Amino acid sequence: MAATSSALMSCPTCRKRVEKENTRKVYIPHGPSNNIPRTRSAAPPLAPATTMENLLNDTIKEASEQVENLRTENTRLESALKGAFAQNNALQDAVQIATTKLRDGARRLDTETRASLEARGKEGEARAHARRLGMWVHRLVVMLCVLLLLLLFFGAVMARFAKVTSKVTGATVWQSHKRAIWETLKSLFRL
C-alpha cells in the first residue's frame, strides 16, 4: 500500500487530486470577519497499513471480548443447568418419597379399615346374639310370671273350694292349700 501511495504522489494529476481532497474549507471564529472562509490543510491521512493494522487490532480485541463474554455466559448457563439438574433430581426424590409414603399410608388405612370392619361385624354379631338371648329371657320371664299368676289364681280358687270342703271333711287349711296347689299343677301339666 505504501508503494501505491508513493505512486499516487508521483503522478501530477493524482497528486493534485489527493492534495485537493486533503484540503477543506473551515470557518475560523476569530479575525477581522467571521464569515470569511479560509482553507486549512487537514491532518495527513494515516498510512493504509497502519489503519488496517489498527482495524484488525480493534476487531481482534472486540472478538476476544465477545469470546470472553460468551465464555462467561456459557459458564453461567452451565452452572444454572447444573442447578436445574440438581433441583430436578431433588424433586424426583421428593416425589418418589411422597409416593412411597402415600402407598404405605393407603395400605395401612386399608388394613385398619378391614380390621375395624371385621371388629364391627363381630361386635354386631355379638350384639344380635345378646339381643336374641335377651328376647328369649324376656319371654321366659313373662311366661313364668303368667304361670305364677295363673297358679296363684287357681290356688286361690282351690283354697276357697278347700275351705268349703274342709268344713265338710275336717282337714286343715294348709292341707287344703297343698292339695289345691298340687291339683293345679297336675291340671297345668295335663294341658
XYZ file of N, CA and C in Angstrom:
573
model
N 0.821 -1.197 0.000
C 0.000 0.000 0.000
C 0.865 1.261 0.000
N 2.031 1.159 0.646
C 2.949 2.305 0.630
C 3.400 2.600 -0.785
N 3.621 1.528 -1.572
C 4.019 1.721 -2.971
C 2.914 2.408 -3.743
N 1.677 2.026 -3.477
C 0.549 2.661 -4.165
C 0.463 4.130 -3.798
N 0.663 4.451 -2.524
C 0.618 5.842 -2.073
C 1.716 6.667 -2.725
N 2.915 6.114 -2.777
C 4.026 6.859 -3.411
C 3.787 7.008 -4.907
N 3.180 6.015 -5.527
C 2.880 6.123 -6.956
C 1.849 7.213 -7.205
N 0.848 7.300 -6.305
C -0.145 8.363 -6.455
C 0.497 9.734 -6.304
N 1.390 9.866 -5.372
C 2.014 11.167 -5.132
C 2.997 11.537 -6.257
N 3.522 10.563 -6.940
C 4.465 10.875 -8.028
C 3.739 11.338 -9.289
N 2.484 10.936 -9.450
C 1.719 11.358 -10.625
C 1.193 12.763 -10.376
N 1.424 13.736 -11.272
C 0.979 15.109 -11.003
C -0.537 15.233 -10.892
N -1.250 14.557 -11.754
C -2.713 14.662 -11.722
C -3.273 14.062 -10.439
N -2.768 12.894 -10.118
C -3.244 12.241 -8.892
C -2.839 13.036 -7.672
N -1.617 13.670 -7.724
C -1.173 14.427 -6.562
C -2.084 15.610 -6.330
N -2.497 16.271 -7.425
C -3.408 17.404 -7.281
C -4.733 16.943 -6.663
N -5.234 15.798 -7.147
C -6.499 15.293 -6.609
C -6.365 14.950 -5.134
N -5.247 14.330 -4.752
C -5.030 13.967 -3.356
C -4.886 15.210 -2.507
N -4.148 16.214 -3.008
C -3.987 17.442 -2.233
C -5.321 18.171 -2.101
N -6.115 18.119 -3.189
C -7.425 18.755 -3.132
C -8.324 18.062 -2.107
N -8.228 16.745 -2.045
C -9.033 16.015 -1.062
C -8.548 16.270 0.353
N -7.245 16.531 0.494
C -6.690 16.742 1.832
C -6.928 18.151 2.349
N -7.370 19.070 1.504
C -7.667 20.429 1.959
C -9.168 20.586 2.059
N -9.601 21.382 3.010
C -11.028 21.640 3.180
C -11.222 23.047 3.679
N -12.418 23.559 3.457
C -12.733 24.911 3.899
C -13.190 24.874 5.337
N -12.656 25.752 6.142
C -13.040 25.860 7.543
C -13.354 27.302 7.860
N -14.200 27.513 8.866
C -14.518 28.852 9.348
C -13.755 29.087 10.627
N -12.936 30.123 10.637
C -12.158 30.457 11.822
C -12.977 31.465 12.609
N -13.293 31.194 13.884
C -14.201 32.070 14.627
C -13.592 33.387 15.081
N -12.330 33.660 14.832
C -11.739 34.932 15.244
C -11.117 35.584 14.021
N -10.830 36.808 14.095
C -10.228 37.538 12.982
C -11.073 38.749 12.614
N -10.721 39.417 11.533
C -11.460 40.623 11.152
C -12.898 40.337 10.769
N -13.140 39.246 10.149
C -14.509 38.916 9.762
C -14.731 37.420 9.996
N -15.833 37.124 10.650
C -16.101 35.719 10.971
C -16.682 34.948 9.798
N -17.103 35.634 8.774
C -17.769 34.963 7.669
C -16.849 34.667 6.502
N -15.573 34.953 6.670
C -14.653 34.726 5.563
C -14.180 33.287 5.620
N -14.454 32.512 4.586
C -13.962 31.139 4.598
C -12.486 31.101 4.315
N -11.771 30.338 5.017
C -10.348 30.173 4.805
C -10.046 28.705 4.656
N -9.045 28.369 3.946
C -8.663 26.983 3.729
C -7.542 26.618 4.655
N -7.636 25.416 5.154
C -6.576 24.905 6.004
C -6.392 23.440 5.645
N -5.196 23.014 5.562
C -4.955 21.624 5.199
C -5.303 20.733 6.384
N -5.987 19.638 6.062
C -6.368 18.686 7.110
C -5.147 17.898 7.547
N -5.340 17.125 8.616
C -4.228 16.308 9.106
C -3.873 15.281 8.049
N -2.629 14.975 7.943
C -2.243 13.995 6.924
C -2.886 12.643 7.227
N -3.372 11.990 6.193
C -4.036 10.710 6.430
C -3.056 9.659 6.919
N -3.594 8.745 7.678
C -2.754 7.656 8.164
C -2.350 6.767 7.008
N -1.270 6.155 7.209
C -0.828 5.206 6.188
C -1.815 4.051 6.142
N -2.130 3.517 4.990
C -3.114 2.436 4.883
C -2.740 1.217 5.704
N -1.472 0.896 5.786
C -1.057 -0.284 6.556
C -1.364 -0.081 8.033
N -1.082 1.107 8.551
C -1.343 1.385 9.962
C -2.841 1.345 10.243
N -3.642 1.914 9.337
C -5.090 1.910 9.517
C -5.636 0.484 9.540
N -5.197 -0.319 8.584
C -5.649 -1.715 8.544
C -5.206 -2.474 9.783
N -3.981 -2.188 10.219
C -3.478 -2.881 11.423
C -4.300 -2.497 12.649
N -4.608 -1.175 12.738
C -5.436 -0.739 13.869
C -6.843 -1.345 13.799
N -7.411 -1.398 12.573
C -8.727 -2.013 12.418
C -8.702 -3.484 12.805
N -7.632 -4.159 12.347
C -7.510 -5.572 12.705
C -7.354 -5.748 14.207
N -6.537 -4.881 14.820
C -6.352 -4.967 16.278
C -7.672 -4.717 17.012
N -8.417 -3.690 16.542
C -9.713 -3.412 17.174
C -10.680 -4.578 16.999
N -10.685 -5.153 15.785
C -11.565 -6.295 15.522
C -11.194 -7.488 16.394
N -9.863 -7.730 16.501
C -9.405 -8.849 17.338
C -9.762 -8.601 18.793
N -9.608 -7.343 19.224
C -9.931 -7.013 20.616
C -11.425 -7.212 20.889
N -12.260 -6.711 19.950
C -13.704 -6.894 20.127
C -14.086 -8.370 20.100
N -13.439 -9.117 19.179
C -13.741 -10.547 19.098
C -13.325 -11.270 20.371
N -12.141 -10.891 20.909
C -11.700 -11.534 22.160
C -12.630 -11.170 23.314
N -13.116 -9.905 23.326
C -14.075 -9.519 24.369
C -15.382 -10.304 24.225
N -15.833 -10.453 22.964
C -17.052 -11.235 22.743
C -16.859 -12.694 23.137
N -15.662 -13.236 22.818
C -15.378 -14.618 23.209
C -15.370 -14.748 24.723
N -14.762 -13.756 25.387
C -14.729 -13.792 26.859
C -16.142 -13.678 27.438
N -16.950 -12.796 26.827
C -18.342 -12.673 27.277
C -19.111 -13.974 27.054
N -18.859 -14.592 25.883
C -19.525 -15.864 25.604
C -19.079 -16.947 26.576
N -17.789 -16.948 26.918
C -17.311 -17.932 27.899
C -17.969 -17.715 29.260
N -18.051 -16.435 29.653
C -18.697 -16.132 30.935
C -20.168 -16.565 30.923
N -20.852 -16.249 29.805
C -22.260 -16.639 29.685
C -22.411 -18.157 29.669
N -21.468 -18.827 28.973
C -21.506 -20.288 28.924
C -21.303 -20.883 30.313
N -20.346 -20.305 31.071
C -20.113 -20.785 32.442
C -21.349 -20.577 33.307
N -21.977 -19.391 33.146
C -23.181 -19.113 33.927
C -24.312 -20.073 33.554
N -24.460 -20.315 32.243
C -25.502 -21.245 31.805
C -25.222 -22.668 32.276
N -23.943 -23.073 32.271
C -23.600 -24.413 32.760
C -23.929 -24.558 34.240
N -23.586 -23.517 35.029
C -23.903 -23.587 36.462
C -25.418 -23.596 36.684
N -26.147 -22.781 35.881
C -27.613 -22.787 36.010
C -28.191 -24.138 35.614
N -27.599 -24.749 34.554
C -28.070 -26.064 34.124
C -27.790 -27.124 35.180
N -26.612 -27.042 35.803
C -26.299 -27.981 36.891
C -27.272 -27.806 38.054
N -27.562 -26.529 38.389
C -28.537 -26.281 39.454
C -29.915 -26.816 39.101
N -30.308 -26.650 37.814
C -31.615 -27.170 37.386
C -31.649 -28.692 37.462
N -30.528 -29.343 37.043
C -30.467 -30.804 37.157
C -30.548 -31.245 38.612
N -29.838 -30.512 39.494
C -29.883 -30.864 40.920
C -31.301 -30.701 41.471
N -31.965 -29.599 41.087
C -33.345 -29.399 41.536
C -34.275 -30.475 40.985
N -34.037 -30.868 39.724
C -34.859 -31.924 39.127
C -34.668 -33.241 39.874
N -33.412 -33.567 40.192
C -33.149 -34.799 40.946
C -33.788 -34.741 42.331
N -33.679 -33.563 42.980
C -34.289 -33.422 44.310
C -35.808 -33.566 44.229
N -36.405 -32.971 43.175
C -37.857 -33.099 43.010
C -38.260 -34.547 42.738
N -37.473 -35.249 41.924
C -37.783 -36.659 41.665
C -37.690 -37.485 42.940
N -36.640 -37.208 43.751
C -36.523 -37.929 45.029
C -37.705 -37.623 45.940
N -38.091 -36.341 45.993
C -39.223 -35.963 46.850
C -40.515 -36.621 46.373
N -40.710 -36.665 45.043
C -41.914 -37.314 44.503
C -41.911 -38.804 44.816
N -40.732 -39.434 44.690
C -40.651 -40.866 44.990
C -40.935 -41.132 46.465
N -40.371 -40.287 47.354
C -40.612 -40.462 48.793
C -42.091 -40.250 49.110
N -42.686 -39.206 48.504
C -44.112 -38.942 48.752
C -44.982 -40.080 48.229
N -44.613 -40.628 47.056
C -45.381 -41.758 46.514
C -45.287 -42.973 47.421
N -44.068 -43.230 47.926
C -43.893 -44.367 48.840
C -44.708 -44.168 50.114
N -44.672 -42.947 50.653
C -45.445 -42.674 51.872
C -46.943 -42.831 51.619
N -47.402 -42.348 50.458
C -48.825 -42.480 50.143
C -49.229 -43.942 50.000
N -48.368 -44.739 49.349
C -48.687 -46.166 49.224
C -48.740 -46.842 50.587
N -47.730 -46.538 51.436
C -47.732 -47.141 52.778
C -48.959 -46.708 53.571
N -49.299 -45.411 53.481
C -50.486 -44.924 54.190
C -51.762 -45.574 53.689
N -51.850 -45.758 52.356
C -53.048 -46.406 51.807
C -53.146 -47.860 52.264
N -51.999 -48.554 52.272
C -52.025 -49.947 52.749
C -52.411 -50.019 54.221
N -51.805 -49.134 55.036
C -52.122 -49.141 56.466
C -53.593 -48.803 56.704
N -54.095 -47.815 55.956
C -55.508 -47.440 56.100
C -56.423 -48.581 55.672
N -56.043 -49.274 54.595
C -56.848 -50.410 54.148
C -56.863 -51.510 55.200
N -55.677 -51.788 55.780
C -55.606 -52.823 56.824
C -56.433 -52.426 58.042
N -56.280 -51.156 58.468
C -57.041 -50.693 59.634
C -58.545 -50.714 59.354
N -58.923 -50.330 58.130
C -60.349 -50.326 57.791
C -60.915 -51.738 57.802
N -60.148 -52.667 57.222
C -60.626 -54.051 57.231
C -60.741 -54.594 58.648
N -59.701 -54.305 59.484
C -59.758 -54.778 60.871
C -60.941 -54.157 61.611
N -61.169 -52.855 61.372
C -62.297 -52.184 62.027
C -63.628 -52.768 61.568
N -63.728 -53.039 60.253
C -64.978 -53.625 59.756
C -65.198 -55.029 60.313
N -64.099 -55.808 60.392
C -64.242 -57.145 60.975
C -64.648 -57.060 62.445
N -64.005 -56.115 63.184
C -64.363 -55.963 64.601
C -65.817 -55.516 64.748
N -66.219 -54.586 63.865
C -67.617 -54.142 63.935
C -68.572 -55.274 63.590
N -68.176 -56.101 62.608
C -69.026 -57.244 62.264
C -69.159 -58.215 63.421
N -68.015 -58.511 64.063
C -68.074 -59.407 65.224
C -68.879 -58.776 66.353
N -68.665 -57.478 66.559
C -69.416 -56.796 67.612
C -70.907 -56.784 67.294
N -71.226 -56.574 65.997
C -72.636 -56.606 65.607
C -73.252 -57.980 65.802
N -72.466 -59.026 65.451
C -72.973 -60.380 65.678
C -73.198 -60.640 67.168
N -72.243 -60.194 68.007
C -72.399 -60.389 69.455
C -73.618 -59.633 69.977
N -73.806 -58.405 69.460
C -74.978 -57.638 69.896
C -76.276 -58.317 69.466
N -76.292 -58.817 68.224
C -77.502 -59.503 67.757
C -77.773 -60.756 68.591
N -76.701 -61.505 68.900
C -76.874 -62.700 69.729
C -77.391 -62.323 71.117
N -76.798 -61.260 71.708
C -77.256 -60.818 73.031
C -78.703 -60.335 72.973
N -79.039 -59.655 71.856
C -80.419 -59.196 71.721
C -81.389 -60.371 71.639
N -81.012 -61.377 70.827
C -81.882 -62.562 70.741
C -81.999 -63.264 72.093
N -80.851 -63.398 72.787
C -80.875 -64.036 74.107
C -81.733 -63.242 75.087
N -81.614 -61.920 75.037
C -82.431 -61.083 75.907
C -83.912 -61.220 75.619
N -84.225 -61.327 74.303
C -85.640 -61.522 73.963
C -86.169 -62.844 74.514
N -85.363 -63.921 74.401
C -85.810 -65.212 74.940
C -85.945 -65.176 76.451
N -84.983 -64.504 77.117
C -85.070 -64.383 78.583
C -86.311 -63.589 78.966
N -86.565 -62.516 78.210
C -87.752 -61.710 78.490
C -89.031 -62.540 78.317
N -89.077 -63.318 77.243
C -90.253 -64.170 77.031
C -90.409 -65.198 78.155
N -89.273 -65.776 78.550
C -89.328 -66.773 79.621
C -89.825 -66.158 80.926
N -89.335 -64.953 81.234
C -89.774 -64.276 82.465
C -91.259 -63.967 82.388
N -91.706 -63.501 81.223
C -93.133 -63.196 81.066
C -93.969 -64.454 81.234
N -93.481 -65.555 80.612
C -94.223 -66.812 80.744
C -94.265 -67.286 82.193
N -93.137 -67.151 82.903
C -93.113 -67.551 84.312
C -94.049 -66.689 85.148
N -94.065 -65.395 84.841
C -94.976 -64.508 85.581
C -96.436 -64.890 85.323
N -96.713 -65.179 84.041
C -98.090 -65.584 83.718
C -98.445 -66.881 84.428
N -97.501 -67.856 84.420
C -97.749 -69.118 85.114
C -97.944 -68.901 86.611
N -97.135 -68.010 87.180
C -97.270 -67.739 88.612
C -98.624 -67.110 88.924
N -99.026 -66.179 88.052
C -100.331 -65.560 88.267
C -101.459 -66.587 88.139
N -101.308 -67.446 87.118
C -102.323 -68.497 86.973
C -102.331 -69.430 88.180
N -101.121 -69.762 88.650
C -101.017 -70.641 89.818
C -101.665 -70.004 91.040
N -101.380 -68.708 91.217
C -101.989 -68.016 92.351
C -103.510 -67.952 92.201
N -103.918 -67.690 90.968
C -105.362 -67.614 90.752
C -106.037 -68.961 91.036
N -105.476 -70.033 90.435
C -106.078 -71.349 90.689
C -105.916 -71.778 92.148
N -104.794 -71.369 92.740
C -104.596 -71.676 94.157
C -105.641 -71.006 95.029
N -105.933 -69.742 94.676
C -106.947 -69.020 95.447
C -108.317 -69.665 95.268
N -108.578 -70.043 94.003
C -109.874 -70.689 93.746
C -109.966 -72.011 94.494
N -108.864 -72.782 94.385
C -108.876 -74.084 95.046
C -108.887 -73.925 96.572
N -108.237 -72.883 97.070
C -108.251 -72.650 98.519
C -109.659 -72.305 98.981
N -110.324 -71.550 98.170
C -111.696 -71.214 98.520
C -112.545 -72.497 98.540
N -112.292 -73.298 97.505
C -113.031 -74.555 97.455
C -112.620 -75.479 98.604
N -111.329 -75.474 98.956
C -110.838 -76.324 100.048
C -111.390 -75.847 101.383
N -111.564 -74.531 101.481
C -112.116 -74.017 102.731
C -113.542 -74.542 102.934
N -114.197 -74.563 101.807
C -115.574 -75.076 101.896
C -115.563 -76.566 102.205
N -114.663 -77.286 101.522
C -114.610 -78.741 101.741
C -114.005 -79.102 103.080
N -113.159 -78.227 103.639
C -112.543 -78.542 104.937
C -113.581 -78.541 106.043
N -114.558 -77.734 105.843
C -115.613 -77.736 106.846
C -116.357 -79.056 106.812
N -116.379 -79.599 105.595
C -117.097 -80.870 105.470
C -116.209 -82.020 105.905
N -114.940 -82.029 105.389
C -114.041 -83.168 105.656
C -113.297 -83.040 106.963
N -113.109 -81.858 107.462
C -112.391 -81.637 108.702
C -110.883 -81.496 108.531
N -110.373 -81.300 107.284
C -108.932 -81.119 107.062
C -108.546 -79.681 107.384
N -107.229 -79.491 107.642
C -106.743 -78.137 107.961
C -106.650 -77.294 106.687
N -106.506 -75.998 106.880
C -106.413 -75.073 105.729
C -105.116 -75.299 104.962
N -103.999 -75.570 105.657
C -102.711 -75.799 104.992
C -102.762 -77.038 104.127
N -103.373 -78.078 104.627
C -103.521 -79.287 103.811
C -104.415 -79.009 102.616
N -105.402 -78.210 102.810
C -106.278 -77.848 101.694
C -105.509 -77.045 100.642
N -104.657 -76.142 101.117
C -103.823 -75.340 100.183
C -102.882 -76.233 99.415
N -102.203 -77.140 100.092
C -101.271 -78.038 99.417
C -101.989 -78.871 98.382
N -103.119 -79.383 98.759
C -103.871 -80.198 97.818
C -104.337 -79.355 96.628
N -104.709 -78.120 96.865
C -105.161 -77.247 95.769
C -104.011 -76.943 94.816
N -102.812 -76.638 95.372
C -101.643 -76.356 94.524
C -101.268 -77.586 93.720
N -101.306 -78.750 94.377
C -100.968 -79.986 93.678
C -101.945 -80.272 92.557
N -103.174 -80.069 92.799
C -104.186 -80.293 91.770
C -104.025 -79.304 90.616
N -103.672 -78.072 90.971
C -103.461 -77.051 89.929
C -102.288 -77.415 89.042
N -101.186 -77.848 89.670
C -100.011 -78.235 88.884
C -100.324 -79.432 87.997
N -101.021 -80.382 88.524
C -101.383 -81.552 87.717
C -102.257 -81.153 86.539
N -103.191 -80.243 86.792
C -104.062 -79.805 85.696
C -103.278 -79.018 84.637
N -102.270 -78.239 85.080
C -101.445 -77.484 84.118
C -100.607 -78.414 83.262
N -99.994 -79.420 83.889
C -99.163 -80.342 83.116
C -99.991 -81.252 82.228
N -101.230 -81.435 82.552
C -102.090 -82.218 81.665
C -102.393 -81.450 80.382
N -102.474 -80.124 80.522
C -102.729 -79.309 79.335
C -101.569 -79.416 78.370
